[in-house]
CSV table of C-alpha atoms in Angstrom, one decimal:
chain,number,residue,atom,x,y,z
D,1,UNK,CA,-10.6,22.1,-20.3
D,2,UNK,CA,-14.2,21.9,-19.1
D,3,UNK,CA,-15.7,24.0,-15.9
D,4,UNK,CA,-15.9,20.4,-14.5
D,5,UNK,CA,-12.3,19.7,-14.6
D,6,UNK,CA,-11.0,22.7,-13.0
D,7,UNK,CA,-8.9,22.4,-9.9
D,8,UNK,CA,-9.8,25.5,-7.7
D,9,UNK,CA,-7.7,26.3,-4.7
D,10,UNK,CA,-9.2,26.0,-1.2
D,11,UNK,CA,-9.7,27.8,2.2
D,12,UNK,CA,-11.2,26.2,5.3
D,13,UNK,CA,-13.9,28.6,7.0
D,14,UNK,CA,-15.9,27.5,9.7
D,15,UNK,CA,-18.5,30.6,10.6
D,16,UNK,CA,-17.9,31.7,14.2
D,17,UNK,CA,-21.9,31.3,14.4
D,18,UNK,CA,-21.2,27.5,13.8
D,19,UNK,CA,-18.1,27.4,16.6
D,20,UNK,CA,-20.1,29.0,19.1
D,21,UNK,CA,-22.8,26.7,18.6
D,22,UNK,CA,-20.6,23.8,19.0
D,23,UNK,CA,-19.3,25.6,22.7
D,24,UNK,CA,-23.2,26.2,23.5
D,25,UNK,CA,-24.0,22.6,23.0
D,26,UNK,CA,-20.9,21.1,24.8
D,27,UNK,CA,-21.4,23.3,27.9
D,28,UNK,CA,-25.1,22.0,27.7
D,29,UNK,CA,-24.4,18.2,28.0
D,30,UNK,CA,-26.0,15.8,30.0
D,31,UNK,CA,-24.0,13.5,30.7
D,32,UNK,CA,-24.7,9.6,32.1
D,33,UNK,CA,-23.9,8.2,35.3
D,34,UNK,CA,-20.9,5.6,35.1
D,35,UNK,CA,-21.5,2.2,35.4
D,36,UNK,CA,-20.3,0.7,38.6
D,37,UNK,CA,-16.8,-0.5,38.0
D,38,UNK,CA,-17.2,0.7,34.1
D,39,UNK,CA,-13.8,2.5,33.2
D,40,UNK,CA,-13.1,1.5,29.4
D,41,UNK,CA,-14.3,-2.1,29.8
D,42,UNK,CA,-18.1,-0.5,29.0
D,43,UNK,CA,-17.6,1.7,26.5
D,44,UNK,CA,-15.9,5.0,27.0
D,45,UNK,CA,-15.1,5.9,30.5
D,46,UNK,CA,-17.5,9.2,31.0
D,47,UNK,CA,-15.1,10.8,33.5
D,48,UNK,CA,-12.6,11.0,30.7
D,49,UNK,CA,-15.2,12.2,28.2
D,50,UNK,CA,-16.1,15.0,30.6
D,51,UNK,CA,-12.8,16.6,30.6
D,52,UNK,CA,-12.1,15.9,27.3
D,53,UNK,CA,-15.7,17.5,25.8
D,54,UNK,CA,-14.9,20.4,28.4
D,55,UNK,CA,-10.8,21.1,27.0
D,56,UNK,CA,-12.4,21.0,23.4
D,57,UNK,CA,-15.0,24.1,25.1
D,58,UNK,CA,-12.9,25.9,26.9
D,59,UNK,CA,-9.2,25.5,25.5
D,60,UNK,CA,-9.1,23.9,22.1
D,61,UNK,CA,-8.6,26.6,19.6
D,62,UNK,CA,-9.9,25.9,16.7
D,63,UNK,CA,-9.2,29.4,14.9
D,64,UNK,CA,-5.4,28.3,15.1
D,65,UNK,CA,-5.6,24.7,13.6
D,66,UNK,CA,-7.7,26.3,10.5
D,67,UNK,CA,-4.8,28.8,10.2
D,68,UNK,CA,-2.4,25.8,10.0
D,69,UNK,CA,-4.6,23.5,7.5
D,70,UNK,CA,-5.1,26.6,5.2
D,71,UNK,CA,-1.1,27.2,5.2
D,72,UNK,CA,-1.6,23.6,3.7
D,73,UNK,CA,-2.3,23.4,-0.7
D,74,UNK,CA,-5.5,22.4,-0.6
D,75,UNK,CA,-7.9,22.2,-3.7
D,76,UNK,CA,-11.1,20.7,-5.3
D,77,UNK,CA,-12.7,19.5,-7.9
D,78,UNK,CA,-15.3,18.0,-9.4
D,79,UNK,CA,-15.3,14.7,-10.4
D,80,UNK,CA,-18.4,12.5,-11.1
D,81,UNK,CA,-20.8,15.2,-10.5
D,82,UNK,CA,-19.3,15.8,-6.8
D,83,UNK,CA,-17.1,17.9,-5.2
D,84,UNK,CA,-13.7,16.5,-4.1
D,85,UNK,CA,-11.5,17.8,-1.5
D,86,UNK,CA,-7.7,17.1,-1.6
D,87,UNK,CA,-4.3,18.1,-0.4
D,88,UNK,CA,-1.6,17.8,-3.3
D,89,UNK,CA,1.9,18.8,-2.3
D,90,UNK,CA,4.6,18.3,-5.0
D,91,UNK,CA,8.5,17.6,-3.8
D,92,UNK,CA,10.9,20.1,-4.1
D,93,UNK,CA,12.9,17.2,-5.6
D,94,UNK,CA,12.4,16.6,-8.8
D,95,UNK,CA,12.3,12.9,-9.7
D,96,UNK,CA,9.9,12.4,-6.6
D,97,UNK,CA,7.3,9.4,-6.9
D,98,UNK,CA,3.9,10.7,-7.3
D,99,UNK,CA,2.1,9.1,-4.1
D,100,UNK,CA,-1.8,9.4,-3.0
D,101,UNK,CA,-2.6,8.4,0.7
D,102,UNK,CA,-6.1,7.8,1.2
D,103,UNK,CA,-7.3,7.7,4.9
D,104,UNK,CA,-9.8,5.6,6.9
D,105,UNK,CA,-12.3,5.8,9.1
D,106,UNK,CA,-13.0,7.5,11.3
D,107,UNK,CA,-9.9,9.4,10.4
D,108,UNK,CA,-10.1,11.9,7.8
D,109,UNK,CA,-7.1,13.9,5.7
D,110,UNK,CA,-5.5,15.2,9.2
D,111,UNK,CA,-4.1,11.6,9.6
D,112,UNK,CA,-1.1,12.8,8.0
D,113,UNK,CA,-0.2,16.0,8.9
D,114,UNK,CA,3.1,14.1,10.2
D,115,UNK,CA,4.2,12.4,7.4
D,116,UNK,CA,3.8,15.0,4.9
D,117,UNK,CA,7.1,16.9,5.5
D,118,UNK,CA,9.4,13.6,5.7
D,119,UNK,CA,7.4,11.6,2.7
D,120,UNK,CA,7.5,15.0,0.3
D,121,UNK,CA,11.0,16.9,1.4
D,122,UNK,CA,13.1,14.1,2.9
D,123,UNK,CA,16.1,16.5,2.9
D,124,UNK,CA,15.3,18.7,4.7
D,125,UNK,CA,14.1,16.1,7.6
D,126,UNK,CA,17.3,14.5,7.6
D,127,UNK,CA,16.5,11.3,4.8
D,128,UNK,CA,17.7,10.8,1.3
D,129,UNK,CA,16.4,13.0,-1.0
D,130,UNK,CA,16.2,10.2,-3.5
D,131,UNK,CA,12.9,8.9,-1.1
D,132,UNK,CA,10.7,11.9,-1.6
D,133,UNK,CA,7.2,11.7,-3.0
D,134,UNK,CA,4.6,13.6,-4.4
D,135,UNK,CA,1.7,13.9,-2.5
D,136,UNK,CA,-1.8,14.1,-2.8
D,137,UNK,CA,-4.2,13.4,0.1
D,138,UNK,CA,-7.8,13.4,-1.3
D,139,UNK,CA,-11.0,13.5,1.1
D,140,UNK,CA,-12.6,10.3,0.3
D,141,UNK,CA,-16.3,11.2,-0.8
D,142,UNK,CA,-18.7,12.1,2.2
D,143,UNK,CA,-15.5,12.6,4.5
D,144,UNK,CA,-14.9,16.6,5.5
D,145,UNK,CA,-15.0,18.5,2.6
D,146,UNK,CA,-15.7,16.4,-0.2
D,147,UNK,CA,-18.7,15.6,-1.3
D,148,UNK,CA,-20.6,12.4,-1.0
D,149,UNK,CA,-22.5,10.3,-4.0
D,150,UNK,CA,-26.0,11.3,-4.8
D,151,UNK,CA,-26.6,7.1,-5.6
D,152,UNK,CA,-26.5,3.9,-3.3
D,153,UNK,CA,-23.0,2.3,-3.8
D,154,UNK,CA,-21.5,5.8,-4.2
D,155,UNK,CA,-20.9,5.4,-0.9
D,156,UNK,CA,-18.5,2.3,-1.4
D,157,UNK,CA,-15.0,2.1,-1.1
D,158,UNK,CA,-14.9,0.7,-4.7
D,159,UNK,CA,-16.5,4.1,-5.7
D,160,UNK,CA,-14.2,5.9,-3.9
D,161,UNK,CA,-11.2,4.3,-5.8
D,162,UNK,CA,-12.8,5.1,-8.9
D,163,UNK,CA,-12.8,8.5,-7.6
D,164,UNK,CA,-9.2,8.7,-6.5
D,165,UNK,CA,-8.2,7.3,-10.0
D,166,UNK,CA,-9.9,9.4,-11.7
D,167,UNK,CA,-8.4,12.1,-9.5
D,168,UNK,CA,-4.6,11.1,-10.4
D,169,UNK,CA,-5.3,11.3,-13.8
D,170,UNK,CA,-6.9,14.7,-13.8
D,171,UNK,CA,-3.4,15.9,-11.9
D,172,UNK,CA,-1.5,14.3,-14.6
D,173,UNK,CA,0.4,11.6,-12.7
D,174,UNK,CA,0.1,8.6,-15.0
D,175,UNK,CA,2.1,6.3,-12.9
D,176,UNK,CA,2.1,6.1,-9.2
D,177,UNK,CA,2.0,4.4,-5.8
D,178,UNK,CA,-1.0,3.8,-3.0
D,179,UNK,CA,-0.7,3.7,0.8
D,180,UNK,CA,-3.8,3.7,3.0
D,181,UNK,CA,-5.1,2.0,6.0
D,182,UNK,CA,-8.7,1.0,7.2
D,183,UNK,CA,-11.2,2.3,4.6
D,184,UNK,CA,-7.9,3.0,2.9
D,185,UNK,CA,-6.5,0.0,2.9
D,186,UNK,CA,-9.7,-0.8,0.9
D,187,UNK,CA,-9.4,1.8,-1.3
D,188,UNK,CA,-5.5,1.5,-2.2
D,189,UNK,CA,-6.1,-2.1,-2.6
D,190,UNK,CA,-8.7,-1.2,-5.0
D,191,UNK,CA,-6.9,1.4,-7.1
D,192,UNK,CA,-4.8,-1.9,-7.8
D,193,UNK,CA,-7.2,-3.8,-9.4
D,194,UNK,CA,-8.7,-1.0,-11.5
D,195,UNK,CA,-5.7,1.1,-12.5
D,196,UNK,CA,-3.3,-2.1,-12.4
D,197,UNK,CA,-1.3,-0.2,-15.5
D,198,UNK,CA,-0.8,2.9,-13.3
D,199,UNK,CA,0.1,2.1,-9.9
D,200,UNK,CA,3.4,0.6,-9.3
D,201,UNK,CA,3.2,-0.5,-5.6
D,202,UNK,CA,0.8,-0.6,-3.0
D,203,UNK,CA,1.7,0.0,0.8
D,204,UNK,CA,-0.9,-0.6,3.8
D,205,UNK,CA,-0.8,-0.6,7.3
D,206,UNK,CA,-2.7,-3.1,9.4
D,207,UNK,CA,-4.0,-4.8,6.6
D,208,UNK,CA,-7.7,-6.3,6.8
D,209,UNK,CA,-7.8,-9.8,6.8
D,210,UNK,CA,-10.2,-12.4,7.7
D,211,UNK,CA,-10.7,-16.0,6.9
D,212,UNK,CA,-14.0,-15.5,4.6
D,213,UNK,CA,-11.8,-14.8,2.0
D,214,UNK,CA,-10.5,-18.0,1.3
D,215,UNK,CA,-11.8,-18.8,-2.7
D,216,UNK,CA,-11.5,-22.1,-2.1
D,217,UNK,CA,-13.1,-22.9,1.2
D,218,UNK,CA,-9.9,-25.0,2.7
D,219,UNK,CA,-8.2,-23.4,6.2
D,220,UNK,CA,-4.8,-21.8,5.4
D,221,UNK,CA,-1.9,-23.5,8.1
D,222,UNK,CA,-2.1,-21.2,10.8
D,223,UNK,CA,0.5,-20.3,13.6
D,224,UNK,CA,-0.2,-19.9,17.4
D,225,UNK,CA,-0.1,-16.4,17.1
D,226,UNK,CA,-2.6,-15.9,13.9
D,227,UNK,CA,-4.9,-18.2,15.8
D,228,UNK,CA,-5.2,-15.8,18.6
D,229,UNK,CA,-5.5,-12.8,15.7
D,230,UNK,CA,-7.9,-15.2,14.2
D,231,UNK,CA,-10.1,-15.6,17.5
D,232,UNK,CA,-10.1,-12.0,18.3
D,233,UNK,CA,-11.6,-11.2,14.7
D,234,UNK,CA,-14.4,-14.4,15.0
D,235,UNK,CA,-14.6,-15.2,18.0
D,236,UNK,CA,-16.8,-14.0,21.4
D,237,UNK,CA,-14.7,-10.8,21.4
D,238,UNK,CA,-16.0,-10.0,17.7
D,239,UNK,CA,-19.2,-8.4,19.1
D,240,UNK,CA,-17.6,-6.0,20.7
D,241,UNK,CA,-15.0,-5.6,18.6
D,242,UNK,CA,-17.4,-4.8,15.7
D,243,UNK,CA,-20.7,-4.4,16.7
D,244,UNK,CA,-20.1,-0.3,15.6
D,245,UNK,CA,-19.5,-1.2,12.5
D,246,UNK,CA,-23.1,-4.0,12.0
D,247,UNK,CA,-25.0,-1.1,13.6
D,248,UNK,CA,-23.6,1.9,10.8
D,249,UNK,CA,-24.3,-0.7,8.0
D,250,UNK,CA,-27.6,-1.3,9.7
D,251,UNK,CA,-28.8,1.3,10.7
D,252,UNK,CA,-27.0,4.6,10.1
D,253,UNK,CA,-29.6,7.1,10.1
D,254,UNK,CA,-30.9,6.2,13.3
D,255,UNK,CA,-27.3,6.7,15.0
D,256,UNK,CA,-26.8,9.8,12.8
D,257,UNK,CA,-29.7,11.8,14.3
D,258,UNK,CA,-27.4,11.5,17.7
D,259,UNK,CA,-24.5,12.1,16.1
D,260,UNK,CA,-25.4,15.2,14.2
D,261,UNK,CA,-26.9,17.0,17.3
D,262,UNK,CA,-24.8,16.2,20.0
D,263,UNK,CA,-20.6,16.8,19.6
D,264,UNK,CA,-20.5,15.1,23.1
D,265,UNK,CA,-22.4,12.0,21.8
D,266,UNK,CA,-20.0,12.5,18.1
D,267,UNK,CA,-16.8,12.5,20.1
D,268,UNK,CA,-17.2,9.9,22.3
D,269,UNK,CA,-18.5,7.7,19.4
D,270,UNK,CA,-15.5,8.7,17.7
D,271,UNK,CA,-12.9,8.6,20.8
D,272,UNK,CA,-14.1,5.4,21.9
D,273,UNK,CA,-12.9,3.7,18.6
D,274,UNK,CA,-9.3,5.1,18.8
D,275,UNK,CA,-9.2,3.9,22.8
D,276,UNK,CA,-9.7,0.6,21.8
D,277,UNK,CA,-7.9,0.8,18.1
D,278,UNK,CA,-4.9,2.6,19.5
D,279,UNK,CA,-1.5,1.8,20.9
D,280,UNK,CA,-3.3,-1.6,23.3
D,281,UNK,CA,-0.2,-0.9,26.0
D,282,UNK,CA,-1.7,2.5,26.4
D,283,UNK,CA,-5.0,3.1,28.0
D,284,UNK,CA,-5.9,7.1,27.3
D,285,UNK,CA,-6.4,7.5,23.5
D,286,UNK,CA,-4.2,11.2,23.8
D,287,UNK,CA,-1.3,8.9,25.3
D,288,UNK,CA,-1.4,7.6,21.9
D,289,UNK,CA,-2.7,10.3,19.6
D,290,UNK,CA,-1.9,13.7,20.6
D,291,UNK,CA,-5.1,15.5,22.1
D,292,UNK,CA,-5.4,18.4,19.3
D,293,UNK,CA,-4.9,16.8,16.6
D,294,UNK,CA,-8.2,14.1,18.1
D,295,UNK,CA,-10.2,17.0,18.8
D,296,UNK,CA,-9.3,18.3,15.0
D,297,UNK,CA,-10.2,15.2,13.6
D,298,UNK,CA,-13.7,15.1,15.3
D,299,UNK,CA,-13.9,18.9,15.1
D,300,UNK,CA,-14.1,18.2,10.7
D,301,UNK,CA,-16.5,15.6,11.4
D,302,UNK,CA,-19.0,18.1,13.4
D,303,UNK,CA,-18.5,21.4,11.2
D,304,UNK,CA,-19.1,19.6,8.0
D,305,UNK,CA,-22.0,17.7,9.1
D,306,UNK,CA,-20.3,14.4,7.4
D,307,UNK,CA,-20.6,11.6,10.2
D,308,UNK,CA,-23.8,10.2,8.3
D,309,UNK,CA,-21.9,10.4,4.6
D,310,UNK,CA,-18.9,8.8,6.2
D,311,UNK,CA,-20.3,5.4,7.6
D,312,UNK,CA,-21.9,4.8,4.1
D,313,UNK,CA,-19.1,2.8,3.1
D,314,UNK,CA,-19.7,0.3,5.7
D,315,UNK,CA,-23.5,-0.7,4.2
D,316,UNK,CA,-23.1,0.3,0.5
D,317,UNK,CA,-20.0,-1.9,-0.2
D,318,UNK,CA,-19.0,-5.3,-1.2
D,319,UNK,CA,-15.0,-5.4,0.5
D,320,UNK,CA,-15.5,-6.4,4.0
D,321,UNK,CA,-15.1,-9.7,4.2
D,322,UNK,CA,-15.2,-10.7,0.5
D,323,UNK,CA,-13.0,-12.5,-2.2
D,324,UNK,CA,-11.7,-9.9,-4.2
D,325,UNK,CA,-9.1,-10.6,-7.3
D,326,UNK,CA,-5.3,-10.5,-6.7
D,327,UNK,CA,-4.4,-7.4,-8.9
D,328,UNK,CA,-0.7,-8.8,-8.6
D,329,UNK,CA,1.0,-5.2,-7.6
D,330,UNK,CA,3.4,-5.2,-5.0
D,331,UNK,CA,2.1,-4.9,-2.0
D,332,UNK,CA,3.8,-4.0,1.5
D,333,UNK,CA,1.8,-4.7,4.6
D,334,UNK,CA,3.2,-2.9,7.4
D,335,UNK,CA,1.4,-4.6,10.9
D,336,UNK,CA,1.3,-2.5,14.3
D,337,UNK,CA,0.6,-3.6,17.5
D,338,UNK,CA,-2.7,-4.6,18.2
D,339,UNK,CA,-3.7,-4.8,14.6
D,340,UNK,CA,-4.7,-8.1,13.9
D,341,UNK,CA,-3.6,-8.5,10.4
D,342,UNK,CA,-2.5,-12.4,9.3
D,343,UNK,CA,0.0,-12.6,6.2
D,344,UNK,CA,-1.3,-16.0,5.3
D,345,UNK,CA,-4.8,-14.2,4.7
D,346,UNK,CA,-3.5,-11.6,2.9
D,347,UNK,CA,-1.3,-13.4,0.5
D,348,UNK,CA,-4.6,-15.0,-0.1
D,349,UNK,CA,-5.8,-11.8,-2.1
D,350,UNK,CA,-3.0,-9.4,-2.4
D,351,UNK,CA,1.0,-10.0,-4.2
D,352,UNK,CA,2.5,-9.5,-0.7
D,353,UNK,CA,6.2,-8.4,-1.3
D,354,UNK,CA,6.9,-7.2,1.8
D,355,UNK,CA,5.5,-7.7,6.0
D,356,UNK,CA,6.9,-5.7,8.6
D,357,UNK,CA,5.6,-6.1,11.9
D,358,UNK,CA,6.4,-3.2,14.7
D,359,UNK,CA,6.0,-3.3,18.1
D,360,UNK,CA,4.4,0.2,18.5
D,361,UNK,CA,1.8,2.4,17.0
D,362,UNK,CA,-0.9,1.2,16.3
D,363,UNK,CA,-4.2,1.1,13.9
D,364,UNK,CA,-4.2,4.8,12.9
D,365,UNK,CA,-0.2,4.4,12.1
D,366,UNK,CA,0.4,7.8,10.5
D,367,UNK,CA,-1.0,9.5,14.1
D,368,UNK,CA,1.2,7.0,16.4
D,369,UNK,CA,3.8,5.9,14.7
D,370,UNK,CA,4.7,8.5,11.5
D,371,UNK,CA,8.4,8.1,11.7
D,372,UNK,CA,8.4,3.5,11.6
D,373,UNK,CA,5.5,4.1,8.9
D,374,UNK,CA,7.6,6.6,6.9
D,375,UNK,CA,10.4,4.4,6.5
D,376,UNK,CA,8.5,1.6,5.7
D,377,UNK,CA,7.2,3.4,3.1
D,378,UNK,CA,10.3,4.7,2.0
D,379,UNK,CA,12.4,1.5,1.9
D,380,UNK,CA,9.0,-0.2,0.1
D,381,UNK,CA,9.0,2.2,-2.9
D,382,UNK,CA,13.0,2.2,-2.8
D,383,UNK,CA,12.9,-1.1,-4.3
D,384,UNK,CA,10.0,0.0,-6.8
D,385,UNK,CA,11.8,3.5,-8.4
């Protein structure tokens, strides 16, 4: 086996230097006025940013979540010239279904901290052992600590599936299943299409779908219900909705410089997203996520210096919004409230098998809801064994 190929085990170490900096900077903020009557409904209320920037000061500790990732099997390798970062977690049972979960943005491998336990060791977390999985949880390139792509489009998620693939063969697992949402969904989707002979069945949450990707140009029959999904993805409330995402394909180094100087201006980028992504019956993004494991996500975003490398996938690839080839796996959708996901879209491009549609959670599923997304899971791949 080549140097390239090696799997080396990994440790997460932040310097202190770097966490002191980060407490410097936060305690140095200067923060805005709020709007007059502002709240949420202008962006991110600035009297909730203010105690959230001063709990992850004063009271997050960050020493004790890197004591509980590193208790985690973590690895990398090198694939493609670039380092990749992964989690890779093999069952205690022994006819487990090798399974890689591939995150979005701007999530990162901590999405599923929850899931791990009851998707690798269902025994022991009260399921049938006959359910468990293999895991492996890669960094997608340019997220945390994995590397990105020296070349425009490396930052794609068609590059990253490549990557993953590529990764599932190196640990051996010839035959497997995907599950990702968001960048993931684009990712697992992908893995489909170019590794059709090795993955058996593909499970997404909040599956992306919007009416562009019609091949032949005629409307699909819509119901009441998908034409108010439909309005909210095209109509006035799409600026809002997605006017992050036209200015980090337009013009991500610009917002980067921000970004990568200020953690106050990083996390309520970054918190703002999952206030209006999240759980819509809940207003405070830690009623829906819990507040430690937000900070932790934004926390890998700031020490790694990745927030740049991470929103290349929204200007370097050709998914969003695109026809892209029905690889004909089976695919389980499973739909949260407030994503706006519409089955007759998505049977459009994908071999939908299965659409479940839950009343709680929300767009970052393995966060809110771990326990409905891990028996989706489980009773989608039941049928697929």
């Amino acid at each position: 086996m080549s140097t390239e190929q090696d799997i080396r085990p990994f440790r997460i170490e932040i310097p202190q230097a770097q966490i002191d900096d980060l407490h410097a900077r936060l305690a140095n903020t200067l923060w805005p006025d709020e709007i007059p009557g502002g709240g949420w409904d202008k962006g991110a209320s600035i009297s909730y940013m203010k105690g959230l920037a001063e709990y992850w000061r004063s009271e997050y500790d960050w020493r004790a979540v890197e004591a509980r990732l590193n208790e985690l099997p973590q690895f990398v390798t090198d694939i493609d010239g670039q380092q990749v970062h992964f989690l890779h977690l093999r069952s205690p049972e022994p006819d487990a279904v090798p399974l890689v979960l591939s995150h979005g943005w701007p999530g990162s491998f901590i999405e599923f901290l929850d899931v791990i336990g009851p998707l690798s060791d269902p025994r022991a977390h009260g399921g049938d052992p006959t359910d468990a999985f293999h895991l492996v949880i890669p960094s997608l390139p340019g997220f945390a600590f994995s590397e990105a792509g020296p070349k425009v489009g490396d930052g794609s998620t068609e590059q990253f599936a490549q990557v993953v693939a590529k990764l599932m063969a190196r640990l051996g697992y010839d035959r497997y299943g995907a599950q990702g949402g968001d960048a993931g969904f684009f990712v697992s989707t992908e893995l489909g299409r170019i590794a059709t002979d090795h993955v058996l069945g593909i499970h997404v949450n909040g599956p992306i779908t919007l009416p562009s990707w019609s091949d032949d140009g005629t409307e699909p029959e819509y119901s009441p219900e998908d034409r108010a999904k439909l309005d909210k993805l095209t109509g006035s409330e799409s600026y809002t909705r997605f006017g992050y995402a036209m200015v980090q394909a337009g013009r991500p180094q610009t917002l980067a410089i921000g970004m990568h100087d200020s953690p106050a201006g990083l996390l309520t980028w970054i918190v703002d997203l999952f206030q209006r992504w999240t759980n819509p019956a809940l207003e405070s993004p830690d009623d829906a996520v819990d507040r430690d494991a937000l900070l932790t996500n934004v926390s890998l975003y700031w020490f790694t210096r990745s927030f740049v490398s991470s929103i290349r996938l929204y200007g370097e690839g050709d998914s969003w919004g695109m026809p892209a080839r029905n690889s004909g796996v089976p695919t389980a959708a499973a739909v949260f409230a407030g994503d706006n996901s519409i089955r007759v879209l998505a049977e459009q491009q994908h071999n939908i098998v299965r659409w479940t549609e839950f009343d709680r959670g929300g767009h970052f599923a393995a966060m809110e809801a771990p326990d409905l997304l891990t028996d989706d899971v489980r009773v989608f791949f039941r049928s697929l064994r």
